[in-house]
PDB file of C-alpha atoms and ligand atoms in Angstrom:
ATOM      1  CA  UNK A   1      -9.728 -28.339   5.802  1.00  0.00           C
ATOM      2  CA  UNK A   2      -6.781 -27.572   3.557  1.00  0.00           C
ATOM      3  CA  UNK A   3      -4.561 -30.148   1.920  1.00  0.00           C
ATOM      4  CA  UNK A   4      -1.249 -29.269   0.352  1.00  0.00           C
ATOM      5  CA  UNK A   5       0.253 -32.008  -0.950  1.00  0.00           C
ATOM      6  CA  UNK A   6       3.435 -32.811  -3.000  1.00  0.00           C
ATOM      7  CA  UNK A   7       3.420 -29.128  -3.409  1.00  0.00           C
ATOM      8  CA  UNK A   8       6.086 -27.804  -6.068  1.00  0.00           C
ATOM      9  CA  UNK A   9       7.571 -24.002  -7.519  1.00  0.00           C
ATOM     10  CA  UNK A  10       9.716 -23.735  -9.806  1.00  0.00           C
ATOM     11  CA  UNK A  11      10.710 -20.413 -10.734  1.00  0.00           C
ATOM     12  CA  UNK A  12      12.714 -18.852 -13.592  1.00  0.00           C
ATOM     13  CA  UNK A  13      14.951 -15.746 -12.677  1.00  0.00           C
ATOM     14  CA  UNK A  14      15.894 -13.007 -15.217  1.00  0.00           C
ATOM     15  CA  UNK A  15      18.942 -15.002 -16.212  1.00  0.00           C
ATOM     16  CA  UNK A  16      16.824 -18.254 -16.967  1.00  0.00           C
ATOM     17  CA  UNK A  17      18.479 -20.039 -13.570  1.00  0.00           C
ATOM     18  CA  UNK A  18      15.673 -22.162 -12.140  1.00  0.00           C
ATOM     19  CA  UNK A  19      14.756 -21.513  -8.174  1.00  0.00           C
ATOM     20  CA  UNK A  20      12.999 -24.125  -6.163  1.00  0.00           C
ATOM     21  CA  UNK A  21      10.818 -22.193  -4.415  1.00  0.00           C
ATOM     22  CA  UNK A  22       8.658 -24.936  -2.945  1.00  0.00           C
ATOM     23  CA  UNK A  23       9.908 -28.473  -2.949  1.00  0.00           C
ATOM     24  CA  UNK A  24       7.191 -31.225  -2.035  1.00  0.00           C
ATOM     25  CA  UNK A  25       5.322 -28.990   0.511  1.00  0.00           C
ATOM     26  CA  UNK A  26       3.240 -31.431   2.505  1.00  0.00           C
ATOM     27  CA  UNK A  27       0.519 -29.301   4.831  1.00  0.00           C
ATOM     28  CA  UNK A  28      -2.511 -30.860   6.430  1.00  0.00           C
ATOM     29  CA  UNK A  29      -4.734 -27.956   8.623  1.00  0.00           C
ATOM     30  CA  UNK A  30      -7.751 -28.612  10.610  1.00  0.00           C
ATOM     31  CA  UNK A  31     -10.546 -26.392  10.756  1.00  0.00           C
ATOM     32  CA  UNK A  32      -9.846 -23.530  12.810  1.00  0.00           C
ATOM     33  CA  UNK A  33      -6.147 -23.996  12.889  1.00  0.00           C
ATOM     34  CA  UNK A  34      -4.228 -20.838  13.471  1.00  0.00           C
ATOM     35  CA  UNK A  35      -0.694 -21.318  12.045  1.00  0.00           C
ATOM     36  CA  UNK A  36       2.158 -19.005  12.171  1.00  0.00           C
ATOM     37  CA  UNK A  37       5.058 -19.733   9.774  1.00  0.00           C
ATOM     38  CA  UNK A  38       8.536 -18.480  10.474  1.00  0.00           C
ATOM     39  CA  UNK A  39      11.780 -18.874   8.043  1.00  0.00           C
ATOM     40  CA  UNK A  40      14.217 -16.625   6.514  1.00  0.00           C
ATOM     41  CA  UNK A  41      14.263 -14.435   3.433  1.00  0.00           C
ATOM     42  CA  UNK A  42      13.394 -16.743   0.289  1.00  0.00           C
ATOM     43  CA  UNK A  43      12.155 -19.376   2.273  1.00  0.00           C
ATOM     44  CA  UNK A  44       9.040 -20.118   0.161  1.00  0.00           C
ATOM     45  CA  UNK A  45       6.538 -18.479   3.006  1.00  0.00           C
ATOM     46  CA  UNK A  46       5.033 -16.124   0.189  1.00  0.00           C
ATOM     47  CA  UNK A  47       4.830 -18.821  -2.410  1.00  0.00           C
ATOM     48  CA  UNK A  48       3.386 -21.355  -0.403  1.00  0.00           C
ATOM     49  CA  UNK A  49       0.317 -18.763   0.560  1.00  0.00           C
ATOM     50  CA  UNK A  50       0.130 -17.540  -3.492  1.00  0.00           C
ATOM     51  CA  UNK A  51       0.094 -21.178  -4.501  1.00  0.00           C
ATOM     52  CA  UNK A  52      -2.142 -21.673  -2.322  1.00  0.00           C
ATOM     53  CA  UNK A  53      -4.583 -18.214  -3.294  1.00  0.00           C
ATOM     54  CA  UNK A  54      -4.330 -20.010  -6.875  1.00  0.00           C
ATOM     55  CA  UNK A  55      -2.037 -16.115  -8.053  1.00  0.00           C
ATOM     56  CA  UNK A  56       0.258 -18.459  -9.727  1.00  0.00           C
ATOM     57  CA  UNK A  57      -0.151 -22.645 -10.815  1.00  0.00           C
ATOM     58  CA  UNK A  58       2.124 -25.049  -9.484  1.00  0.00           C
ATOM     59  CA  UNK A  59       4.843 -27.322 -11.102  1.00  0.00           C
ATOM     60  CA  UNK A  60       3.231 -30.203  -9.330  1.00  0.00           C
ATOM     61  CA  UNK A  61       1.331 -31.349  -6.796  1.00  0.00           C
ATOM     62  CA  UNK A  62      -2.431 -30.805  -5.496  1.00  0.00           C
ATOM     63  CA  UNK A  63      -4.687 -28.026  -3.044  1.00  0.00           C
ATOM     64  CA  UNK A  64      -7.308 -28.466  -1.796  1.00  0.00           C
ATOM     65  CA  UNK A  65     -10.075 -26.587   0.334  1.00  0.00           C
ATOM     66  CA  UNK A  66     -12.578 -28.139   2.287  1.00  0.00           C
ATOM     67  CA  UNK A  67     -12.340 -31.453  -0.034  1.00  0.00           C
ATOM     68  CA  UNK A  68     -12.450 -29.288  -3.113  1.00  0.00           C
ATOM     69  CA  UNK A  69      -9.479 -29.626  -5.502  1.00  0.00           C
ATOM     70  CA  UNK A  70      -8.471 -26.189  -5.912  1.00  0.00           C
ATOM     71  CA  UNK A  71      -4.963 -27.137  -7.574  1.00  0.00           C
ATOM     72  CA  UNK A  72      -5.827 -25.875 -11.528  1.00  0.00           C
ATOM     73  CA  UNK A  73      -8.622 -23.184 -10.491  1.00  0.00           C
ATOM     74  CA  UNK A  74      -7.591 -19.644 -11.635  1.00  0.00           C
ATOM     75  CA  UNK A  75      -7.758 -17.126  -8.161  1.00  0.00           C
ATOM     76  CA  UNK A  76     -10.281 -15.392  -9.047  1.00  0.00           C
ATOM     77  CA  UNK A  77     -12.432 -18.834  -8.679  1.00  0.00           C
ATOM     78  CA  UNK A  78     -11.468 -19.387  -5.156  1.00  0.00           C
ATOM     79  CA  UNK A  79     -10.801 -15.996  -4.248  1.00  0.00           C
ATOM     80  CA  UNK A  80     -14.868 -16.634  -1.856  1.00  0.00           C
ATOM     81  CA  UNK A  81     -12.667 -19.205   0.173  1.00  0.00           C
ATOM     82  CA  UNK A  82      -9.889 -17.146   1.022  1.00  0.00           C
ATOM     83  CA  UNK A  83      -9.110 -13.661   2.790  1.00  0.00           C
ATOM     84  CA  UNK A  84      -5.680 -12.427   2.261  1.00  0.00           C
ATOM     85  CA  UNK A  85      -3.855  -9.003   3.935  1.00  0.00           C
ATOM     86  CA  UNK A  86      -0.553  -8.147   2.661  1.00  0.00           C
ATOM     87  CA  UNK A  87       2.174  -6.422   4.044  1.00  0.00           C
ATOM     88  CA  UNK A  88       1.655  -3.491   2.182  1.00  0.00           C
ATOM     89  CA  UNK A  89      -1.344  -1.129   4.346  1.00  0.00           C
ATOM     90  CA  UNK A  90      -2.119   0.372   0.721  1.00  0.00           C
ATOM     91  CA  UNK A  91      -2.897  -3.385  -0.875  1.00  0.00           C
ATOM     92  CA  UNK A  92      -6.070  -4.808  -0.369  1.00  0.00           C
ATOM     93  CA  UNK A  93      -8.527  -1.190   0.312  1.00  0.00           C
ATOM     94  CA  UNK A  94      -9.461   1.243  -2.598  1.00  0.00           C
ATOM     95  CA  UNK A  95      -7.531   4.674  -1.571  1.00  0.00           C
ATOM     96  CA  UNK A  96     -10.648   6.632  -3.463  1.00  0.00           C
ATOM     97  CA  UNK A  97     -13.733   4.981  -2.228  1.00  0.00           C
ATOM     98  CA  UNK A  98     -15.301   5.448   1.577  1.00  0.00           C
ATOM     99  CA  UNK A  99     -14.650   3.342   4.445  1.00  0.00           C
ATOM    100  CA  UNK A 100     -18.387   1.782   3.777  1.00  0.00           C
ATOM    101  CA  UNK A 101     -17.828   1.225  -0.183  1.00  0.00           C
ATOM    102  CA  UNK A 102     -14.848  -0.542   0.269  1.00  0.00           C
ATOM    103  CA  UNK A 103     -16.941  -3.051   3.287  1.00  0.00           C
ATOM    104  CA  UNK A 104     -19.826  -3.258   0.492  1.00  0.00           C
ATOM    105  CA  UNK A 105     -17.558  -4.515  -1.886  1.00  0.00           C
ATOM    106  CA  UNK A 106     -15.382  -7.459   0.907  1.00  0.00           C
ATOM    107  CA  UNK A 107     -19.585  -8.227   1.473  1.00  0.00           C
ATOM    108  CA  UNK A 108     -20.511  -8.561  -2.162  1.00  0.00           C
ATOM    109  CA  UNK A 109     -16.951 -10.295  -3.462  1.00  0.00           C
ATOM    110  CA  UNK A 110     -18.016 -13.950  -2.862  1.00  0.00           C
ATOM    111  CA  UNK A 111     -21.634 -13.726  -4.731  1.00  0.00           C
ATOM    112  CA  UNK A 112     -19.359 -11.946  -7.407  1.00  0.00           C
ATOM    113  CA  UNK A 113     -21.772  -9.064  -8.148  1.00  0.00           C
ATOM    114  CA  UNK A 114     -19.244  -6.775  -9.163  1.00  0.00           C
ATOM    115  CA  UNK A 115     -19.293  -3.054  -7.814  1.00  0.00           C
ATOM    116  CA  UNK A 116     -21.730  -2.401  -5.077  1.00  0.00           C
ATOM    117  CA  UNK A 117     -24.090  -0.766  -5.859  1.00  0.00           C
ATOM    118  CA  UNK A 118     -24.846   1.734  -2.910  1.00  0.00           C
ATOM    119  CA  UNK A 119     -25.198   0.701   0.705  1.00  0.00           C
ATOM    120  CA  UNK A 120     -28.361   0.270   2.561  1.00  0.00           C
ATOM    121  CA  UNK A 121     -29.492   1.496   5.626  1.00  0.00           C
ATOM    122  CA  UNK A 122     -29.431  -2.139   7.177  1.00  0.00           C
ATOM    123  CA  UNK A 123     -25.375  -2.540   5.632  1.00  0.00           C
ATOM    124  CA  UNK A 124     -24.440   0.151   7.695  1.00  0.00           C
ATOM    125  CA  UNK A 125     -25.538  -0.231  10.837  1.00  0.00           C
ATOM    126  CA  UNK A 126     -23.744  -3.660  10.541  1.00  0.00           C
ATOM    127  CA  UNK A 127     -20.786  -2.020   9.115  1.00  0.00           C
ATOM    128  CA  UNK A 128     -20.781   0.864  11.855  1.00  0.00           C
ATOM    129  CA  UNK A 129     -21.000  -2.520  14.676  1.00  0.00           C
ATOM    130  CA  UNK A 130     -17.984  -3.741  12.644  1.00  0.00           C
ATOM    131  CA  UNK A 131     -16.004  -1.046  13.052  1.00  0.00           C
ATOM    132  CA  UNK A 132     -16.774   0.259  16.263  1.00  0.00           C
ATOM    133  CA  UNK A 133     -15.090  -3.740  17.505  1.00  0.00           C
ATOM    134  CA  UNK A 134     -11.607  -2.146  16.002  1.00  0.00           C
ATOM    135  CA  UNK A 135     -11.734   0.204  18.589  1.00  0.00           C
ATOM    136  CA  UNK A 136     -10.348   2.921  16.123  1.00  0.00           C
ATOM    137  CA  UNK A 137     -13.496   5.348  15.925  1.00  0.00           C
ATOM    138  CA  UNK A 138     -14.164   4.387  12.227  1.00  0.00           C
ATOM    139  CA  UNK A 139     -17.657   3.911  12.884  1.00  0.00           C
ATOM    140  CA  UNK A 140     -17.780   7.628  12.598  1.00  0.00           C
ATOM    141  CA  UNK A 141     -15.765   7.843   9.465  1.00  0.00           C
ATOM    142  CA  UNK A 142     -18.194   5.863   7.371  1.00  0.00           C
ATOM    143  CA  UNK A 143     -17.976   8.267   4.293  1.00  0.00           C
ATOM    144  CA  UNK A 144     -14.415   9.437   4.721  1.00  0.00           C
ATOM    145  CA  UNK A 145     -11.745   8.122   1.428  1.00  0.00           C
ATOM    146  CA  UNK A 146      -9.386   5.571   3.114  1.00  0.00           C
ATOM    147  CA  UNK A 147      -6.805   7.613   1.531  1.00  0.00           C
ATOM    148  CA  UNK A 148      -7.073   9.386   4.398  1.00  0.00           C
ATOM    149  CA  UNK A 149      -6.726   6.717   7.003  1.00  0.00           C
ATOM    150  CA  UNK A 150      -3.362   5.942   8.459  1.00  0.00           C
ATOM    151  CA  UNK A 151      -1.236   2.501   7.837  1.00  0.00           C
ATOM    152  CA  UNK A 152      -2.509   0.952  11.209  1.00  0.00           C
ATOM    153  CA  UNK A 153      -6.725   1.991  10.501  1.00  0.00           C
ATOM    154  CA  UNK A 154      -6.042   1.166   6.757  1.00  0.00           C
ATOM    155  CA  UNK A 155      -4.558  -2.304   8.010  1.00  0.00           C
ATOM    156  CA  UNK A 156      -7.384  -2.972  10.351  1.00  0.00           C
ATOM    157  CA  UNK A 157      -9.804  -2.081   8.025  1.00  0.00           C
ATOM    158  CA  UNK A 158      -8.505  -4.372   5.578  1.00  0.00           C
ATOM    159  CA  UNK A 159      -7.967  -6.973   8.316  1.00  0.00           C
ATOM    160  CA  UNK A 160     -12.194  -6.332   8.388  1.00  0.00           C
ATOM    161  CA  UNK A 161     -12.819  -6.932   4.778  1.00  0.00           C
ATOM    162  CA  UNK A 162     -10.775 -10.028   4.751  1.00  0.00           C
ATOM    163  CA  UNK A 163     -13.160 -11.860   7.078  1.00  0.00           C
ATOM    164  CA  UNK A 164     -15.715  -9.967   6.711  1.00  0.00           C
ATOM    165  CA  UNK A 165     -17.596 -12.827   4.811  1.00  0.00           C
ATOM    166  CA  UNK A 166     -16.269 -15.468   6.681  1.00  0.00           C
ATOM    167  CA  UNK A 167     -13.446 -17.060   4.658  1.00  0.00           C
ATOM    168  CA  UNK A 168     -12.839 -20.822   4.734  1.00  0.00           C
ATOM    169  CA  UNK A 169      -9.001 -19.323   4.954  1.00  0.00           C
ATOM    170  CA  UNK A 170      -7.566 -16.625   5.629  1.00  0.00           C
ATOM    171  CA  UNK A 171      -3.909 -15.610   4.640  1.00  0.00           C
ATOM    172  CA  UNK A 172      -1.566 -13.463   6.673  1.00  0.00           C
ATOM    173  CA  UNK A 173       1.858 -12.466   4.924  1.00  0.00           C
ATOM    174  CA  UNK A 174       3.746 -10.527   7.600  1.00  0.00           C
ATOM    175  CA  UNK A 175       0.556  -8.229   8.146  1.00  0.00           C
ATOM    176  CA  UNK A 176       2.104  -6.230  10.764  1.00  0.00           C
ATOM    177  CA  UNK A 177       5.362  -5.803   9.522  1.00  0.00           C
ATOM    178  CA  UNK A 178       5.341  -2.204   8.171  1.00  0.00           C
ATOM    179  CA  UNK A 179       3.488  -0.535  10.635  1.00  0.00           C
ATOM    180  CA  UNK A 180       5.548   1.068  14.013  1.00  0.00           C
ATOM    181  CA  UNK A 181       5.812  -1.617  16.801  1.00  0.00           C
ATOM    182  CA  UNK A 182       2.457   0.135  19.226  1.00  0.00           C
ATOM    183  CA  UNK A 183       0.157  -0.569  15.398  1.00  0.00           C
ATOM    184  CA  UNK A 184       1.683  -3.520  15.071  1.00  0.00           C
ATOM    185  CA  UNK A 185       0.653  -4.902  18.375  1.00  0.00           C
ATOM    186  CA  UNK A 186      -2.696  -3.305  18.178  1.00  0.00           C
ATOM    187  CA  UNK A 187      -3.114  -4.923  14.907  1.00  0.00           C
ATOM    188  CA  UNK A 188      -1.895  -8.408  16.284  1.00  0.00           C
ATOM    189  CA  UNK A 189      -4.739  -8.270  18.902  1.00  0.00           C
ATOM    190  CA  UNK A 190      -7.212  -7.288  16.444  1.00  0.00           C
ATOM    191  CA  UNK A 191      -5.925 -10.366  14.397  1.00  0.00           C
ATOM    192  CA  UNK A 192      -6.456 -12.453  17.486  1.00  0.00           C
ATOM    193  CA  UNK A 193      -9.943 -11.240  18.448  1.00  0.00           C
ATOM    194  CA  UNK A 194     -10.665 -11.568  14.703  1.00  0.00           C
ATOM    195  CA  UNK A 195      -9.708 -15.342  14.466  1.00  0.00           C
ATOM    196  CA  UNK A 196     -10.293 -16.994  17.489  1.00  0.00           C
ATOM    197  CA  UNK A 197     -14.175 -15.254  17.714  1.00  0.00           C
ATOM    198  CA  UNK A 198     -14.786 -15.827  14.464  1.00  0.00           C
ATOM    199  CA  UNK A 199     -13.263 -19.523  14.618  1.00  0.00           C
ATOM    200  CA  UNK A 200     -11.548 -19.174  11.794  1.00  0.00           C
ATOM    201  CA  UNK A 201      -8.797 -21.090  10.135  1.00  0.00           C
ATOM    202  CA  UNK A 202      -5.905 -19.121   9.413  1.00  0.00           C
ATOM    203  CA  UNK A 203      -2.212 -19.076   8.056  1.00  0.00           C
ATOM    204  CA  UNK A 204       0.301 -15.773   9.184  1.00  0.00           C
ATOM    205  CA  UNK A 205       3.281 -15.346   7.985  1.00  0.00           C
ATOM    206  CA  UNK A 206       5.803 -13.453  10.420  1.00  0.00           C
ATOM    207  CA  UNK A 207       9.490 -12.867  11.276  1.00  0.00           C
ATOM    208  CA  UNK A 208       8.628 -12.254  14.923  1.00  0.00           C
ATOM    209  CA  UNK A 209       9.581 -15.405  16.771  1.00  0.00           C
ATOM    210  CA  UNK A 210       8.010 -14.149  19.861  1.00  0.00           C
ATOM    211  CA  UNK A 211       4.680 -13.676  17.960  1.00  0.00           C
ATOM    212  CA  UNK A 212       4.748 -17.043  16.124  1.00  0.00           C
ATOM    213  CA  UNK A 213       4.624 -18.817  19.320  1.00  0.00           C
ATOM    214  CA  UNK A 214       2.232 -16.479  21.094  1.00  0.00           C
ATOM    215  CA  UNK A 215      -0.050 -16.642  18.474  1.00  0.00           C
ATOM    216  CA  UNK A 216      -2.192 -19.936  17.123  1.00  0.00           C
ATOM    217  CA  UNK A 217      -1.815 -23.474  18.121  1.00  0.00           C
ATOM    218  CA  UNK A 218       0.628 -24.102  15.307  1.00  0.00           C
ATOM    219  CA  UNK A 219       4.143 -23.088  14.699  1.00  0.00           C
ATOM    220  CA  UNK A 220       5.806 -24.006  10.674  1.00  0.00           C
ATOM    221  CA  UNK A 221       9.468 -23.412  10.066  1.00  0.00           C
ATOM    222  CA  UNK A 222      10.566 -23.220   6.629  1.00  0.00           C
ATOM    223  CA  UNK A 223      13.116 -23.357   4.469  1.00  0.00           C
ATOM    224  CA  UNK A 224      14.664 -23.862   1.350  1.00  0.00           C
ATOM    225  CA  UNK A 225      11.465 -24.282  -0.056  1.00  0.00           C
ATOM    226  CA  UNK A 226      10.624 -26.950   2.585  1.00  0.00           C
ATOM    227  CA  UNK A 227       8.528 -26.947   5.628  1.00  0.00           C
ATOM    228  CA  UNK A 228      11.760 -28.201   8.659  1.00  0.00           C
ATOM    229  CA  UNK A 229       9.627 -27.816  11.684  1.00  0.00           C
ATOM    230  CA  UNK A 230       6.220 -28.157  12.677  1.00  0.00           C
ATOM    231  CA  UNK A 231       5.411 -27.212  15.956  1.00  0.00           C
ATOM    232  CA  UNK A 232       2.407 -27.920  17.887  1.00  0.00           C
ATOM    233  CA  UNK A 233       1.387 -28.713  21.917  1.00  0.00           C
ATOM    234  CA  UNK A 234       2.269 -29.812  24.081  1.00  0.00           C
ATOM    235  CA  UNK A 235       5.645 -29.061  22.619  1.00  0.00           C
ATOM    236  CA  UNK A 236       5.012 -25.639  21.326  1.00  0.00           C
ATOM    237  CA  UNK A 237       3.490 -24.578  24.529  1.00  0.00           C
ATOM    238  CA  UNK A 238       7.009 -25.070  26.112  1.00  0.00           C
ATOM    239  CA  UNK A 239       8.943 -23.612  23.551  1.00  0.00           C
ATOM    240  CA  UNK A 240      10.753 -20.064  24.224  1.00  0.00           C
ATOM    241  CA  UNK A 241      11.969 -17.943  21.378  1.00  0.00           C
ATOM    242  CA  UNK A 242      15.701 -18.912  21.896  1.00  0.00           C
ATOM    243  CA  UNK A 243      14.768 -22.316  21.650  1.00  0.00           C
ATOM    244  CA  UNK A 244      13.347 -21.148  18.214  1.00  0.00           C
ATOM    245  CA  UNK A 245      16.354 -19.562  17.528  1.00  0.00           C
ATOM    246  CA  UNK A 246      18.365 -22.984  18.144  1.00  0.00           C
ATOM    247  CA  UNK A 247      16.233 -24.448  15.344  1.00  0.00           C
ATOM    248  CA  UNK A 248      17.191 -21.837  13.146  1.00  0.00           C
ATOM    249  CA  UNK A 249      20.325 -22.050  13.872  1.00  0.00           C
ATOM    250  CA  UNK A 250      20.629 -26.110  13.358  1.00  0.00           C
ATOM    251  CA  UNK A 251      18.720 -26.055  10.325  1.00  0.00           C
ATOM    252  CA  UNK A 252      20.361 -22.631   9.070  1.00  0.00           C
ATOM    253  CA  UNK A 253      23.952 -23.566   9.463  1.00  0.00           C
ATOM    254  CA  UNK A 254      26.519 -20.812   9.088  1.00  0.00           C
ATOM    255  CA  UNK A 255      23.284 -19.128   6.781  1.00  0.00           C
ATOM    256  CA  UNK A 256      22.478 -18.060  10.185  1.00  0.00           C
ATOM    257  CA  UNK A 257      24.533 -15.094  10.197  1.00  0.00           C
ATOM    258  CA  UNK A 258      22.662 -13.437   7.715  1.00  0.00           C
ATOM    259  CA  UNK A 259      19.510 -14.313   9.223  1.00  0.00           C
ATOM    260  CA  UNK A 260      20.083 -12.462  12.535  1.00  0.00           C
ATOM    261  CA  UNK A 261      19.215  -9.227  12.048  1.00  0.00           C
ATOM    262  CA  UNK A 262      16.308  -9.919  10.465  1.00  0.00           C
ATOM    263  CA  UNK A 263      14.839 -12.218  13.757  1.00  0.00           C
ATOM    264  CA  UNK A 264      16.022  -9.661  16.126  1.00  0.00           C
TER     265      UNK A 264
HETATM  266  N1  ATP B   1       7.451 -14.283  -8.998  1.00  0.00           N
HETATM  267  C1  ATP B   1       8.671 -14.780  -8.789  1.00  0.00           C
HETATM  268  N2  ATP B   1       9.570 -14.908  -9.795  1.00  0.00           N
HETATM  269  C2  ATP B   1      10.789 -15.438  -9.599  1.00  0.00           C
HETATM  270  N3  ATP B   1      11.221 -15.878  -8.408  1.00  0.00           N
HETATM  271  C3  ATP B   1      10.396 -15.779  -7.358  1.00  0.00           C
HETATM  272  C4  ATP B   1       9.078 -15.228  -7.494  1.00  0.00           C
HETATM  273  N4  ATP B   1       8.478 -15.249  -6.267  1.00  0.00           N
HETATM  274  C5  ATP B   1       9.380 -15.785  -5.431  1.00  0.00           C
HETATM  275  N5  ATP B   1      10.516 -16.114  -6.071  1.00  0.00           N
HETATM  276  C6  ATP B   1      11.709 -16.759  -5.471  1.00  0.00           C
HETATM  277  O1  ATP B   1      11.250 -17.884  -4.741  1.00  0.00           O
HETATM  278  C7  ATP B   1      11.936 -17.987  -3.496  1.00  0.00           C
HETATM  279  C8  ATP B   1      10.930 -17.942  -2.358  1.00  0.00           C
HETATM  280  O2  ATP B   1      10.406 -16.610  -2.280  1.00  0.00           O
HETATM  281  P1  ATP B   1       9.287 -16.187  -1.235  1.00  0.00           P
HETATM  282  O3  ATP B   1       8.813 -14.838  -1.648  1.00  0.00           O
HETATM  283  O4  ATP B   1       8.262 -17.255  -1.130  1.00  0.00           O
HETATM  284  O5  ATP B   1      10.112 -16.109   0.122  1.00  0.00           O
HETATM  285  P2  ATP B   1       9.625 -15.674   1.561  1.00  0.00           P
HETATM  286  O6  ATP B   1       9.866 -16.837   2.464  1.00  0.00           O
HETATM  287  O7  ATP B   1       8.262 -15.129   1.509  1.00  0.00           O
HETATM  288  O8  ATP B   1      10.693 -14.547   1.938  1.00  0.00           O
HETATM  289  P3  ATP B   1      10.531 -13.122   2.683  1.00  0.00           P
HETATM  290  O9  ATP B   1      10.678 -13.424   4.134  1.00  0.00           O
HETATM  291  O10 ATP B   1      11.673 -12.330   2.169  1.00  0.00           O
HETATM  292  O11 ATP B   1       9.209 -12.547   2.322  1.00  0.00           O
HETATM  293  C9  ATP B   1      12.950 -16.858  -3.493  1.00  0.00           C
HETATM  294  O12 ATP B   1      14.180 -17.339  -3.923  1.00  0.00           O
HETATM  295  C10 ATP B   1      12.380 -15.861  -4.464  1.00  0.00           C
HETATM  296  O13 ATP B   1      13.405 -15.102  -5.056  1.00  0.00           O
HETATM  297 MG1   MG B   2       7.445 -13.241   1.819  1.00  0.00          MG
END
């Protein structure tokens, strides 16, 4: 379903030092694959999903989505195949618009017709059956500004566009991580009901160990660019999160240290 292959980023910092951001990333997902992908600050998670959401080229190397080489088309080109939600609740949902503009324009993106153009009476009542599934009482809301929604409803709601038109992929970098720990559970299980009823293939980025083996089939480590561990039954299913933290710790080194706080 997607092929990364040979995958390479090289970036250029301020002081024109080069930084290997992804070095020969080799990833082969099935169709409804739900992979979670763990690994320290700088380890290339981000990059690997932007490469793959076309937001930057690569250095080398080749993408592609369901047999389409994907590798030199510009993002806006595959942006039908892909859902993306960010860690940011504000990225991704148009603070000034209602809670049904913003759905009319996640349903129109893939035929690319621009702005919607007004909903109809038939959009709604699929967007009110949406909503009322996130359990949040949105369905009420339809004409309210998301400005006015919290970071957990905004989230959700986003989570909704992102799949609302059934994405071949759908890309999850640490989508939980700024809301408070009840959100961000309630947004997890929203995530799950979202993927697995929807069967649909997805990558998710998070520092929780506990969540990156509870959730999916699939388990990446990476780091330094590279992917160290790849995780899947029946030797996921018996892995516990301090045996996760032993593999960060052997591939880590004394690196580790730093890296503690941030997998507590
Ligand atoms: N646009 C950019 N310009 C320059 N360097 C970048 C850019 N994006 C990422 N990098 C560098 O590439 C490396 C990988 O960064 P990346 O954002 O993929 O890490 P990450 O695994 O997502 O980390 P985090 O857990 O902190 O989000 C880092 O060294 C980072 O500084
Ligand atoms: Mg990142």
């Amino acid at each position: 379903m997607l092929q990364v292959s040979q995958l390479r980023k090289v970036f250029c910092n301020g002081n024109g030092m080069a930084k290997v951001a992804l070095d020969n990333v080799d990833l082969h997902v099935e169709v409804g694959d739900f992979i979670t992908i763990i690994g320290s600050n700088g380890a290339g998670k981000s990059t690997l999903l932007n490469a793959i959401a076309g937001v930057y080229g690569v250095d080398q190397g080749q993408i592609r989505i369901d047999g389409v080489d994907v590798t030199n088309q510009p993002e806006h080109r595959r942006a039908h195949l892909i859902g993306r939600v960010f860690q940011d609740p504000m990225i991704g949902t148009a603070a000034s618009m209602s809670i049904e503009e913003n759905l009319a324009i996640a349903v129109k993106r893939p035929e690319r017709l621009g702005m919607a153009k007004g909903v109809t009476g038939r959009e709604r009542a699929r967007f009110r059956e949406l909503l009322a599934l996130l359990d949040l009482g949105l369905e009420d809301r339809l004409h309210e500004p998301v400005g006015l929604l919290s970071g957990g409803q905004r989230q959700a709601l986003t989570l909704l566009m992102a799949t609302i038109s059934t994405p071949k992929l759908l890309l999850l970098d640490e989508h939980t991580a700024a809301l408070d720990p009840k959100t961000a559970e309630q947004i997890g299980e929203l995530t799950r009901k979202i993927v697995l009823g929807r069967r649909l293939t997805a990558l998710m980025v998070t520092h929780n160990l506990q969540a990156a083996l509870e959730f999916g089939n699939r388990t990446l480590m990476m780091d330094q660019g590279q992917i160290v561990l790849d995780l899947r039954n029946p030797r996921r299913a018996k892995m516990t999160v301090d045996d996760l933290l032993q593999q960060f710790m052997s591939v880590r080194g004394e690196r580790f240290l730093d890296d503690r706080a941030l997998l507590a």
